[in-house]
mmCIF file of C-alpha atoms in Angstrom:
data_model
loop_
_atom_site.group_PDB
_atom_site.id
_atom_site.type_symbol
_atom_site.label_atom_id
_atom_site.label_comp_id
_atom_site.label_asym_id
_atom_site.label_seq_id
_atom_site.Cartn_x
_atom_site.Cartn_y
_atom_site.Cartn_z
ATOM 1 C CA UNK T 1 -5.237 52.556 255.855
ATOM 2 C CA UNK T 2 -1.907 53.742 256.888
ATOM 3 C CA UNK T 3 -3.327 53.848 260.418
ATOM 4 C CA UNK T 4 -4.049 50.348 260.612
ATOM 5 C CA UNK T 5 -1.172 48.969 258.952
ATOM 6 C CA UNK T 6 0.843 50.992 261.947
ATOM 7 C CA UNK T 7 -1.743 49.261 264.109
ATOM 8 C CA UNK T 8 -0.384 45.737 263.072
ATOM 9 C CA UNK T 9 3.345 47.078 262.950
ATOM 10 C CA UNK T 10 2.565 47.789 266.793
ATOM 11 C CA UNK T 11 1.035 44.733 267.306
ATOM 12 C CA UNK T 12 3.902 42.778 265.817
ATOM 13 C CA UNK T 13 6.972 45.173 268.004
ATOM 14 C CA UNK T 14 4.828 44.234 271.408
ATOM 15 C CA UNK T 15 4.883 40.617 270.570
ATOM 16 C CA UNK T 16 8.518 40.456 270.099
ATOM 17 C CA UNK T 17 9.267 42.517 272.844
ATOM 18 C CA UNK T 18 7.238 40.036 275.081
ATOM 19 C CA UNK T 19 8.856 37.091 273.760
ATOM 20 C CA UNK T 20 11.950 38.122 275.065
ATOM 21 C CA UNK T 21 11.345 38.923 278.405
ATOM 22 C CA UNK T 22 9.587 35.437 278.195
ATOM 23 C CA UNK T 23 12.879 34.371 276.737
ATOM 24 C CA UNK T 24 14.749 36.264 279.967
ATOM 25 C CA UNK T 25 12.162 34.464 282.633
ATOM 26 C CA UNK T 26 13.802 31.461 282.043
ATOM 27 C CA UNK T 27 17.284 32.028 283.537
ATOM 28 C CA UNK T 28 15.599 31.795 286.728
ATOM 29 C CA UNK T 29 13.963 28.532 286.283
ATOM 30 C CA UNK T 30 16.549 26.179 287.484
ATOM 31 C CA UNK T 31 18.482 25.403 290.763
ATOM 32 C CA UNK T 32 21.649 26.662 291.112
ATOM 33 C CA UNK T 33 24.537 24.098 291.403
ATOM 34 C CA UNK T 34 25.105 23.043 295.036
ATOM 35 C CA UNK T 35 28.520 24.107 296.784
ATOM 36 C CA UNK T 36 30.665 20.949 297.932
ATOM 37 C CA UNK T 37 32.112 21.960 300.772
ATOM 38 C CA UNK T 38 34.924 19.664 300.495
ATOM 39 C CA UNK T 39 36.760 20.078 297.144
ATOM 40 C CA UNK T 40 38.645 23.574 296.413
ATOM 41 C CA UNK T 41 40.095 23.774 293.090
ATOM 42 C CA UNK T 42 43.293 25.971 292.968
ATOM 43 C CA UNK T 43 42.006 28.988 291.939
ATOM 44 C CA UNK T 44 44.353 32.282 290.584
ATOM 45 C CA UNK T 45 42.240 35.563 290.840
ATOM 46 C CA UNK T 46 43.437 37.877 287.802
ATOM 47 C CA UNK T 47 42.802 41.829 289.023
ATOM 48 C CA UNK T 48 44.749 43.814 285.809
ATOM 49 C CA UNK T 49 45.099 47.659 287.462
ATOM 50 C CA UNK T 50 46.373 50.711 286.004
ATOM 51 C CA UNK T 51 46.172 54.284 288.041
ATOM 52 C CA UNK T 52 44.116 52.119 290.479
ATOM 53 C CA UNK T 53 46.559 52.518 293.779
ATOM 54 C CA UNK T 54 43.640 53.708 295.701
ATOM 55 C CA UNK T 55 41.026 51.294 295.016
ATOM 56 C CA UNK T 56 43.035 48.307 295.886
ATOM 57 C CA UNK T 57 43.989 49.646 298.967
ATOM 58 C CA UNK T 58 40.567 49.708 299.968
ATOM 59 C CA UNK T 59 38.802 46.842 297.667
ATOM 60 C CA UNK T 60 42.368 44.581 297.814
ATOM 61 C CA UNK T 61 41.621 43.366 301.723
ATOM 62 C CA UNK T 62 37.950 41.754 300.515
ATOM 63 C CA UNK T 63 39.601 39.520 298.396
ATOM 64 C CA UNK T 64 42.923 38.405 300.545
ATOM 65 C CA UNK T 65 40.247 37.709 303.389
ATOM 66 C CA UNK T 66 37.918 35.261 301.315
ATOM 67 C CA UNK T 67 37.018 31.983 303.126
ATOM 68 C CA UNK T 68 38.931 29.612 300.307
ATOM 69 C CA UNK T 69 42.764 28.067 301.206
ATOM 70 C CA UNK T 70 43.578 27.364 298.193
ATOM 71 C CA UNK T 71 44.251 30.557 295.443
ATOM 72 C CA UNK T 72 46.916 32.922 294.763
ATOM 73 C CA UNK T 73 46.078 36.804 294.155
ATOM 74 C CA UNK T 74 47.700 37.829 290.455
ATOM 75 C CA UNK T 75 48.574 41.365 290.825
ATOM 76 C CA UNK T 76 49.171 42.623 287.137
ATOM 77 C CA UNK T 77 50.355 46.209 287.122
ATOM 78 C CA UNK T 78 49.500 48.004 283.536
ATOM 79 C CA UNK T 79 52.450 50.630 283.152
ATOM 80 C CA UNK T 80 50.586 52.710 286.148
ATOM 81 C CA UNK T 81 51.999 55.872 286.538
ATOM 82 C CA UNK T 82 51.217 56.683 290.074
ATOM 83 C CA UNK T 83 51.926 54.449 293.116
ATOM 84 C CA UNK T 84 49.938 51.054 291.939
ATOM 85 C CA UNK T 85 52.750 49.293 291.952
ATOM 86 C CA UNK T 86 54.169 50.127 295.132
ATOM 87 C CA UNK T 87 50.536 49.337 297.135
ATOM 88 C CA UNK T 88 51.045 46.223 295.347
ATOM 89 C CA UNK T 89 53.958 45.618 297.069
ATOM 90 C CA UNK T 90 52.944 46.438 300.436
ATOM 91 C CA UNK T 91 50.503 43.749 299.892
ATOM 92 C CA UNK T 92 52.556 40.906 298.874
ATOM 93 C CA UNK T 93 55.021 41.865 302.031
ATOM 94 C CA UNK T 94 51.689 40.522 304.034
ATOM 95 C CA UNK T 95 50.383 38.016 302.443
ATOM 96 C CA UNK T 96 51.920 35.225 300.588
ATOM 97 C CA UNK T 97 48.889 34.762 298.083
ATOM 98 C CA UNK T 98 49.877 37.863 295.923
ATOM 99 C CA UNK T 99 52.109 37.678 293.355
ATOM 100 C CA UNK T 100 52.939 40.448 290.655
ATOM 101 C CA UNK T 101 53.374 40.837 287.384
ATOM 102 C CA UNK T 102 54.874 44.628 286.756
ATOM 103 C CA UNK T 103 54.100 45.374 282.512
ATOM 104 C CA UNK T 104 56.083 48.205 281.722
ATOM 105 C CA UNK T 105 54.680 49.673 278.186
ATOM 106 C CA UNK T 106 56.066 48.555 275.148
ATOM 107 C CA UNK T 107 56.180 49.985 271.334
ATOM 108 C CA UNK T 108 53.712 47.135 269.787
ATOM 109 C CA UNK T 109 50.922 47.470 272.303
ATOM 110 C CA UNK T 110 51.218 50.651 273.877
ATOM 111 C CA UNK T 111 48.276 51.107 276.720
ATOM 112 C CA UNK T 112 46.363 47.658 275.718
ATOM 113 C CA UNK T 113 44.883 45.758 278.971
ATOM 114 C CA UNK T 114 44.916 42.741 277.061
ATOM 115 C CA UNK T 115 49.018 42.635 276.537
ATOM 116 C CA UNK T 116 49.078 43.412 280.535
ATOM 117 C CA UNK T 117 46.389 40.186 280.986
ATOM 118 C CA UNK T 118 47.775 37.920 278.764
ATOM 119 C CA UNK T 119 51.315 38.207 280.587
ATOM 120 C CA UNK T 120 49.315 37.893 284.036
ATOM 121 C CA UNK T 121 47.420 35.040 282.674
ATOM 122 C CA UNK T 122 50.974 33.060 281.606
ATOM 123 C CA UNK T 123 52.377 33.867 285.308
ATOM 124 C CA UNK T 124 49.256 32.507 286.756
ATOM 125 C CA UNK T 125 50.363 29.309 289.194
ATOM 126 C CA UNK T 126 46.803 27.695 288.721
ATOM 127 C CA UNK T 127 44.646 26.240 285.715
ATOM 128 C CA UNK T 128 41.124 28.157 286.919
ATOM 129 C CA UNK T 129 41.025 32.048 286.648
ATOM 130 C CA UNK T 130 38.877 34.139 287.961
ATOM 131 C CA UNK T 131 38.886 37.876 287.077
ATOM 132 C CA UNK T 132 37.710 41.118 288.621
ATOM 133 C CA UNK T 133 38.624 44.601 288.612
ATOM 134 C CA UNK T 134 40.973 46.771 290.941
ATOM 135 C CA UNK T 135 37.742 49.009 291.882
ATOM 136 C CA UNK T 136 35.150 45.439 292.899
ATOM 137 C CA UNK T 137 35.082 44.163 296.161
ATOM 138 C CA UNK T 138 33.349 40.695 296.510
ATOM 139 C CA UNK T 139 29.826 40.340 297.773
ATOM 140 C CA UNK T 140 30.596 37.791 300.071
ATOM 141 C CA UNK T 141 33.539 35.741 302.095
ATOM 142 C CA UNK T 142 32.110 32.985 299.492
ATOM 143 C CA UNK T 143 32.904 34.538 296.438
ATOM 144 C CA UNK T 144 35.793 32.629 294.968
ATOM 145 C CA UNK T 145 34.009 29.386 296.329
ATOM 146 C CA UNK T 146 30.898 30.247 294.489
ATOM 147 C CA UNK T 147 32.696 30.785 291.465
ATOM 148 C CA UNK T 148 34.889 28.125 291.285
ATOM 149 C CA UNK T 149 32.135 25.580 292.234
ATOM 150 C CA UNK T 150 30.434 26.432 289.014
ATOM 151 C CA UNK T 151 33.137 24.756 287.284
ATOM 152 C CA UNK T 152 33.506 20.997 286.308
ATOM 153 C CA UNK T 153 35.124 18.823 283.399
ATOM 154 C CA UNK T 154 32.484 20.607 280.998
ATOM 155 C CA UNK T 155 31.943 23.151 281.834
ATOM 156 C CA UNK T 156 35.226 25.402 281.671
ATOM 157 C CA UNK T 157 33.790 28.950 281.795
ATOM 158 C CA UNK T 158 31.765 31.188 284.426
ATOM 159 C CA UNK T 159 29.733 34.128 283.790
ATOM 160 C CA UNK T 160 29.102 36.488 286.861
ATOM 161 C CA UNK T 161 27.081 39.484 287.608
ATOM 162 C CA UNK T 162 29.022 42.170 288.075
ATOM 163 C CA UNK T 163 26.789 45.130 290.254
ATOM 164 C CA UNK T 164 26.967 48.712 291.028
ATOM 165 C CA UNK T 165 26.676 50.112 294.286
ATOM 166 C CA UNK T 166 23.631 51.716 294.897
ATOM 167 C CA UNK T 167 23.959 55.248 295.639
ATOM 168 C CA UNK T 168 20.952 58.245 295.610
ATOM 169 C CA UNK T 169 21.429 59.666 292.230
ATOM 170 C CA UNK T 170 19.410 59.613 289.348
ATOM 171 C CA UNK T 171 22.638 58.231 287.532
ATOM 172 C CA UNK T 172 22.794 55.469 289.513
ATOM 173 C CA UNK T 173 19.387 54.827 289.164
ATOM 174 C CA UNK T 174 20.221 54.762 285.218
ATOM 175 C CA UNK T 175 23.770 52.988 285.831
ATOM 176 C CA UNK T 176 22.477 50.044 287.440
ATOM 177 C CA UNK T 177 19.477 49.926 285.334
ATOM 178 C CA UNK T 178 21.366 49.367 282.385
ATOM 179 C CA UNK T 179 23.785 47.139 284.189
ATOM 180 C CA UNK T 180 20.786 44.398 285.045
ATOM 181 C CA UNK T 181 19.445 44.622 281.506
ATOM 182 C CA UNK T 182 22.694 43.572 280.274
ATOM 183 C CA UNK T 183 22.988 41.020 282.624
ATOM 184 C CA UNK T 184 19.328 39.949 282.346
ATOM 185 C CA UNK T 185 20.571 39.081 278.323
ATOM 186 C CA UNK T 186 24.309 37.754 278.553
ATOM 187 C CA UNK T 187 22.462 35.163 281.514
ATOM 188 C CA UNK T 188 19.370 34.272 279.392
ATOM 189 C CA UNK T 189 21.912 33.826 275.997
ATOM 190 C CA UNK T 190 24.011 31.480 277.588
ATOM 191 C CA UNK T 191 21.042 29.937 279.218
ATOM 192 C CA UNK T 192 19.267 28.887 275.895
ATOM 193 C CA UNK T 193 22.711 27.689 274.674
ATOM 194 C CA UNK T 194 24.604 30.816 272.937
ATOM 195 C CA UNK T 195 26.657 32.343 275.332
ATOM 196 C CA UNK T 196 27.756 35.976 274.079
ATOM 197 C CA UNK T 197 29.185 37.844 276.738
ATOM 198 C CA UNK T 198 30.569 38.061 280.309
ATOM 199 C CA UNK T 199 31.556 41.413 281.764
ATOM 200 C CA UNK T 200 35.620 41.479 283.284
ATOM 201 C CA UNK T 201 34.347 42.711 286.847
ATOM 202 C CA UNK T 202 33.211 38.695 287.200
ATOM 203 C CA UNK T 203 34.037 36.135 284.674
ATOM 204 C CA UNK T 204 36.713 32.753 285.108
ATOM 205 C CA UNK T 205 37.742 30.347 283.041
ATOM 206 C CA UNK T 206 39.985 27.615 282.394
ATOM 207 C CA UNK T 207 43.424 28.527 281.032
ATOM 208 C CA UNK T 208 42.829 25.956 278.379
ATOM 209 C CA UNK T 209 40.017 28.359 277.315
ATOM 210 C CA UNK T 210 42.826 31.161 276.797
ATOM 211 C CA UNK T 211 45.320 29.065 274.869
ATOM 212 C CA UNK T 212 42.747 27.580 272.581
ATOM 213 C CA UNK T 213 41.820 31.033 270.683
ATOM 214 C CA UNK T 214 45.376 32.300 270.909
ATOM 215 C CA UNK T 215 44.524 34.393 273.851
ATOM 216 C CA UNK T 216 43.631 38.042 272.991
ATOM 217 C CA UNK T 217 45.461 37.696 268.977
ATOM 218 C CA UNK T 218 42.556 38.329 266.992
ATOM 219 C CA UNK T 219 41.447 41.397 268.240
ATOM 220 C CA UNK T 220 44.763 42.433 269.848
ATOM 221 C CA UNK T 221 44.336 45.874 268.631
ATOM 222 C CA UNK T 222 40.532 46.944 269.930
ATOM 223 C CA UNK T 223 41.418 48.494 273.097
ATOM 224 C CA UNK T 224 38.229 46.970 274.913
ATOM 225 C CA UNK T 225 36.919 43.362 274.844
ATOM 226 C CA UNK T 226 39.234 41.204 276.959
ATOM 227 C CA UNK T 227 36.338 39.821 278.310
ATOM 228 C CA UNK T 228 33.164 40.067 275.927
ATOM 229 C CA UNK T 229 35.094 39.409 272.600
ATOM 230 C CA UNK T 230 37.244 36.489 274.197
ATOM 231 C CA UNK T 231 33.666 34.826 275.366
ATOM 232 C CA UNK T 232 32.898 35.258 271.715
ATOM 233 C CA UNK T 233 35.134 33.097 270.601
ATOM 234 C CA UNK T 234 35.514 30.760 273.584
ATOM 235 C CA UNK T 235 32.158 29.980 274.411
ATOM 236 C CA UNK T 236 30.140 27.397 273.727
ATOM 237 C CA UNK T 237 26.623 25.682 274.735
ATOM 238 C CA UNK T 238 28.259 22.649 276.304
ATOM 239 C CA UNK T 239 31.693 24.405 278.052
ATOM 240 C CA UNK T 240 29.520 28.144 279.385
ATOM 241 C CA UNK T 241 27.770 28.291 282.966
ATOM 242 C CA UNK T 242 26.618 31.392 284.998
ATOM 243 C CA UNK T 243 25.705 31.986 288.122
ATOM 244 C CA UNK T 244 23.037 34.530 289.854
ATOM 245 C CA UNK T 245 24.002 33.409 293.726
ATOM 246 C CA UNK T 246 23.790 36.542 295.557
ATOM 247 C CA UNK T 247 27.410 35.288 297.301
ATOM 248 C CA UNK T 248 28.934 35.468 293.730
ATOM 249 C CA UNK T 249 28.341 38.649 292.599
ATOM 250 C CA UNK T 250 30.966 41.517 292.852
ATOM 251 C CA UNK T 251 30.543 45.032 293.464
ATOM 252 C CA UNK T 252 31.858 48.283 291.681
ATOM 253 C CA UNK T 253 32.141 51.805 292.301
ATOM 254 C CA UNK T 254 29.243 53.468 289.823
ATOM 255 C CA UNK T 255 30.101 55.922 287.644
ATOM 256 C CA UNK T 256 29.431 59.389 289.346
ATOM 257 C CA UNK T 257 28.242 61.855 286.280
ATOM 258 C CA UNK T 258 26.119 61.135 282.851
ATOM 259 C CA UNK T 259 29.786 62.600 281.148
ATOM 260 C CA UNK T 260 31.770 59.470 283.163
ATOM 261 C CA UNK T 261 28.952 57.042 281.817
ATOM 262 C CA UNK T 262 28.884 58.083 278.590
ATOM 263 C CA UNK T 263 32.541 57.532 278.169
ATOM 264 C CA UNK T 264 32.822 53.940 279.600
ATOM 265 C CA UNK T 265 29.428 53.092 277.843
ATOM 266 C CA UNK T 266 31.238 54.200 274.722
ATOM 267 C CA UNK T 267 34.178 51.790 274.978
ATOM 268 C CA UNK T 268 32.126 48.908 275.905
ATOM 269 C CA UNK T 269 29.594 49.718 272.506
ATOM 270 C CA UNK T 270 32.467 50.188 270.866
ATOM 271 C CA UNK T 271 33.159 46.096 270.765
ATOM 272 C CA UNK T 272 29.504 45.039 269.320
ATOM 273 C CA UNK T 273 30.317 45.082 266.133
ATOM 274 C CA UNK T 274 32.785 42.557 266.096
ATOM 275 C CA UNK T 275 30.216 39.999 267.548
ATOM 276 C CA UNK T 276 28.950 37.224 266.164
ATOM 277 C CA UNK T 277 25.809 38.552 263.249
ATOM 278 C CA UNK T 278 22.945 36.489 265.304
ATOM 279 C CA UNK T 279 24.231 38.083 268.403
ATOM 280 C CA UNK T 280 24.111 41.514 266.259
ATOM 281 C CA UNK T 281 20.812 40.447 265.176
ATOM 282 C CA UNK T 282 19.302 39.533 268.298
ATOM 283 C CA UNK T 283 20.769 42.438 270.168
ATOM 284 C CA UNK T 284 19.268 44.507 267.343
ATOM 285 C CA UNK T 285 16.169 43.665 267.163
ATOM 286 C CA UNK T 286 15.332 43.553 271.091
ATOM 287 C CA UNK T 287 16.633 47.245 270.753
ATOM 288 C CA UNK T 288 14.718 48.340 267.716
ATOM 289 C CA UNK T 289 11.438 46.905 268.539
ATOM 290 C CA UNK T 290 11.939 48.503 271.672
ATOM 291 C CA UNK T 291 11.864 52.006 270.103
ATOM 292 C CA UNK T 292 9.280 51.201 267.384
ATOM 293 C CA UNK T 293 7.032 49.977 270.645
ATOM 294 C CA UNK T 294 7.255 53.890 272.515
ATOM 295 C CA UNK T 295 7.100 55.343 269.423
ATOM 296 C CA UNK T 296 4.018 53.745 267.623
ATOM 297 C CA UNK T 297 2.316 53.501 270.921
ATOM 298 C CA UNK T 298 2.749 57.667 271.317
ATOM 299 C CA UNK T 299 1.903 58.225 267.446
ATOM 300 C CA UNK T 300 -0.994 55.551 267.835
ATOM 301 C CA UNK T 301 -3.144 57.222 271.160
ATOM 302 C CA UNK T 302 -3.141 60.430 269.073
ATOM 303 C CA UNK T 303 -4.681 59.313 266.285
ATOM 304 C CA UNK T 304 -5.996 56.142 266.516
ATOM 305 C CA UNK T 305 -8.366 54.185 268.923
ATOM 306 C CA UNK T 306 -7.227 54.208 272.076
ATOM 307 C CA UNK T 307 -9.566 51.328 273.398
ATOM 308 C CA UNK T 308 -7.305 49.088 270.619
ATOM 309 C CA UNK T 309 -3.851 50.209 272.063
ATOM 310 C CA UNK T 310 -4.693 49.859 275.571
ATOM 311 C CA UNK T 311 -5.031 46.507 276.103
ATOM 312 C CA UNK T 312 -1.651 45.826 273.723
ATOM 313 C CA UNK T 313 0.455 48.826 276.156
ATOM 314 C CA UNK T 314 -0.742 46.919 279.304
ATOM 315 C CA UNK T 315 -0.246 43.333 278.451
ATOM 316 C CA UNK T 316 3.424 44.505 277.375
ATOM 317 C CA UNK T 317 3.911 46.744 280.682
ATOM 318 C CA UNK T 318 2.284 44.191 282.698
ATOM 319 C CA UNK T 319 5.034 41.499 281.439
ATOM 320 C CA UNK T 320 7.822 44.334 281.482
ATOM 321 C CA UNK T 321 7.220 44.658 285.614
ATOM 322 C CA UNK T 322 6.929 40.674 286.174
ATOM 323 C CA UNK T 323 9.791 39.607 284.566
ATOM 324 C CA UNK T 324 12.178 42.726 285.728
ATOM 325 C CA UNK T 325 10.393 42.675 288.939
ATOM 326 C CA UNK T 326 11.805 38.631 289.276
ATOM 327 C CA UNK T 327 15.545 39.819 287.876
ATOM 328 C CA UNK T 328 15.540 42.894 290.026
ATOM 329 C CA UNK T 329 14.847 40.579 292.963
ATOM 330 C CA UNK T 330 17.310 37.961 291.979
ATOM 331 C CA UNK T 331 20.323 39.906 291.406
ATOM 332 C CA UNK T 332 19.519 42.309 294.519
ATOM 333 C CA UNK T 333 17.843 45.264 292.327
ATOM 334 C CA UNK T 334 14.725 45.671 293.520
ATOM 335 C CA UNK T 335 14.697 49.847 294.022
ATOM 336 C CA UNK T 336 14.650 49.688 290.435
ATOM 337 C CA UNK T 337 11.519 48.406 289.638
ATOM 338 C CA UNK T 338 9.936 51.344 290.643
ATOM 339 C CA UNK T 339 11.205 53.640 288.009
ATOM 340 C CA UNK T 340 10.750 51.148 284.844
ATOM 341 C CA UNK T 341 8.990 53.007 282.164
ATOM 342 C CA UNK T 342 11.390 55.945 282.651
ATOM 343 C CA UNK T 343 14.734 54.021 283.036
ATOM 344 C CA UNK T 344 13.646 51.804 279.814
ATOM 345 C CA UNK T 345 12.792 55.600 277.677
ATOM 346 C CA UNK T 346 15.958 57.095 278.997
ATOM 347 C CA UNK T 347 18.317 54.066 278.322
ATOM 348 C CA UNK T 348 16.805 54.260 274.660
ATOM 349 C CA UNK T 349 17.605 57.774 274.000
ATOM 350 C CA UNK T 350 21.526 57.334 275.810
ATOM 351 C CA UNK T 351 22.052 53.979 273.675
ATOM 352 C CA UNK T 352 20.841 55.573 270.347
ATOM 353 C CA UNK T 353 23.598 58.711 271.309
ATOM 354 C CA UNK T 354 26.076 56.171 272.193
ATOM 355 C CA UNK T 355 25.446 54.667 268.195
ATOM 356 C CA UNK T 356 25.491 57.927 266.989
ATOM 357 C CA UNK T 357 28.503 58.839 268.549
ATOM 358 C CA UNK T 358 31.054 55.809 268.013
ATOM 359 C CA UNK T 359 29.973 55.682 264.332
ATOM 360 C CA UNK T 360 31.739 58.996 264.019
ATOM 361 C CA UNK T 361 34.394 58.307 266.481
ATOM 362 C CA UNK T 362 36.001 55.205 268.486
ATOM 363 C CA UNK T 363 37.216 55.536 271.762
ATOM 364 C CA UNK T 364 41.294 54.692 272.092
ATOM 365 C CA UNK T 365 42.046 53.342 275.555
ATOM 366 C CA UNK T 366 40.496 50.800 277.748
ATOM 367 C CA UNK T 367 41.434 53.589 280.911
#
């Protein structure tokens, strides 16, 4: 009896888990917007670095040399403490598209990115942002012309993919796994009209956007979440676009070691709980019925028929390999398909340690 009601628990956990990689299929159904080639809307690119003197010396050139005329380059220096600041002028002396904004720390919001953005936001010349990271470099000459292109008198904020490079580590492997199934569900949320999310590496928006929720004031004090707790309150179904264009996407510098992971993982986790509750639910149950799936499957081939769970495990692989085999392809992942099962059992146990490790303790600094 028990048996069989575990049977229909099983049953039930597949289904879900089916529906929403049905549910993630269908960011790839329509065309992407077409690029005019004629209109360029002023566009400021927001890169907030602290400690980061090395990586814009090698990442900065990418964006200086896009093929766009019209941006500036907003330079905001976060109290660094080694020579940021001074490759930021070097940078400026040749080329008149940077301009800085040097935050020294203050008493009130000692080490917070968000004070640092919110100043570079207000110095920003132009109405459209677009934001990345010290340590991306852009995919493409197109970038900021992808971007931008994505916006009109609607629609007043961008999500991006943000990638890893791809290096030959099993971290990476893991890394960049993780990175596409979070991208695979920020894309498909604001796709079926509930936008949730957008990671810093690759997100703009309107200024208006910024000014409307009081910038950063209501969660001022959480150390991360300049960009997934701001799209929480600013985004809507009518004024939230994305983009998967492979010229849009921006690349990062991976995380070298499970310890380095685990940290940054931490600090992003560490901002779920001040989402919306159907995010929270959603999020949760796609998680959950995840580990129920593995679990009940393992408990069920032991001691149950294994001509009933058969057919359930392959209908649910068989849809896990289309539908990450079609994201892996569109957002330039396709190594990764290779090592599913194990990426998906792995990212389980680190997400669960992750939980069980920021209910005890929150991380402090966003660097």
């Amino acid at each position: 009896m028990i048996l069989s009601v575990l049977f229909y628990v099983f049953i039930a956990v597949a289904s879900i888990q089916i529906i929403y990689f049905l549910c993630f299929s269908t960011i790839f159904s329509s065309k992407e917007k077409e690029i005019s080639s004629t209109t360029e809307l002023p566009i400021s690119v927001m890169i907030c670095a602290k400690n980061e003197a090395e990586n814009l010396s090698q990442f900065l050139p990418e964006i200086i040399n896009q093929e766009y005329t019209n941006f500036e380059i907003v330079l905001i220096n976060d109290a660094s403490t080694d020579n940021t600041l001074e490759v930021m002028e070097q940078f400026k002396e040749e080329s008149s598209t940077i301009k800085i904004v040097n935050v020294e720390n203050n008493e009130a919001f000692w080490g917070n990115k968000k004070y640092a953005l919110t100043l570079g936001i207000k110095a920003a010349t132009h109405k459209h942002l677009i934001f990345t990271d010290a340590d991306c470099k852009p995919s493409s000459k197109f970038w900021i012309r992808t971007m931008a292109s994505q916006f009109s008198t609607q629609k007043t904020i961008v999500l991006g993919y943000g990638k890893y490079a791809s290096k030959t580590s099993l971290v990476n492997l893991l890394v960049r796994f993780e990175t596409l199934l979070t991208a695979m569900q920020y894309f498909t949320f604001a796709k079926l009209g509930s936008p949730y999310m957008g990671v810093g590496r690759n997100l703009a928006y309107h200024k208006s956007e910024f000014f409307k929720t009081k910038g950063f004031i209501n969660h001022i004090k959480v150390k991360s979440g300049d960009d997934d707790l701001f799209i929480q309150e600013a985004a809507t179904k009518t004024n939230t676009t994305y983009t998967i264009n492979p010229d849009s996407f921006t690349i990062s510098n991976p995380p070298t070691t499970l310890k380095a992971w685990f940290r940054q993982k931490r600090r992003h986790v560490s901002t779920s709980s001040y989402y919306k509750f159907k995010h929270k639910f959603f999020l949760g149950v796609f998680f959950i019925t995840k580990f129920w799936f593995y679990l009940l499957a393992t408990l069920l081939y032991f001691f149950y028929n294994w001509q009933f769970i058969t057919p359930v495990v392959a209908l649910y692989f068989i849809s896990l390999f289309i539908v990450y085999g079609i994201s892996a392809k569109k957002l330039e992942e396709k190594q990764l398909v290779f090592f599913l099962p194990f990426l998906e059992i792995f990212l389980l146990l680190f997400q669960f340690t992750i939980f069980i490790s920021n209910t005890f303790s929150k991380p402090t600094h966003w660097k």
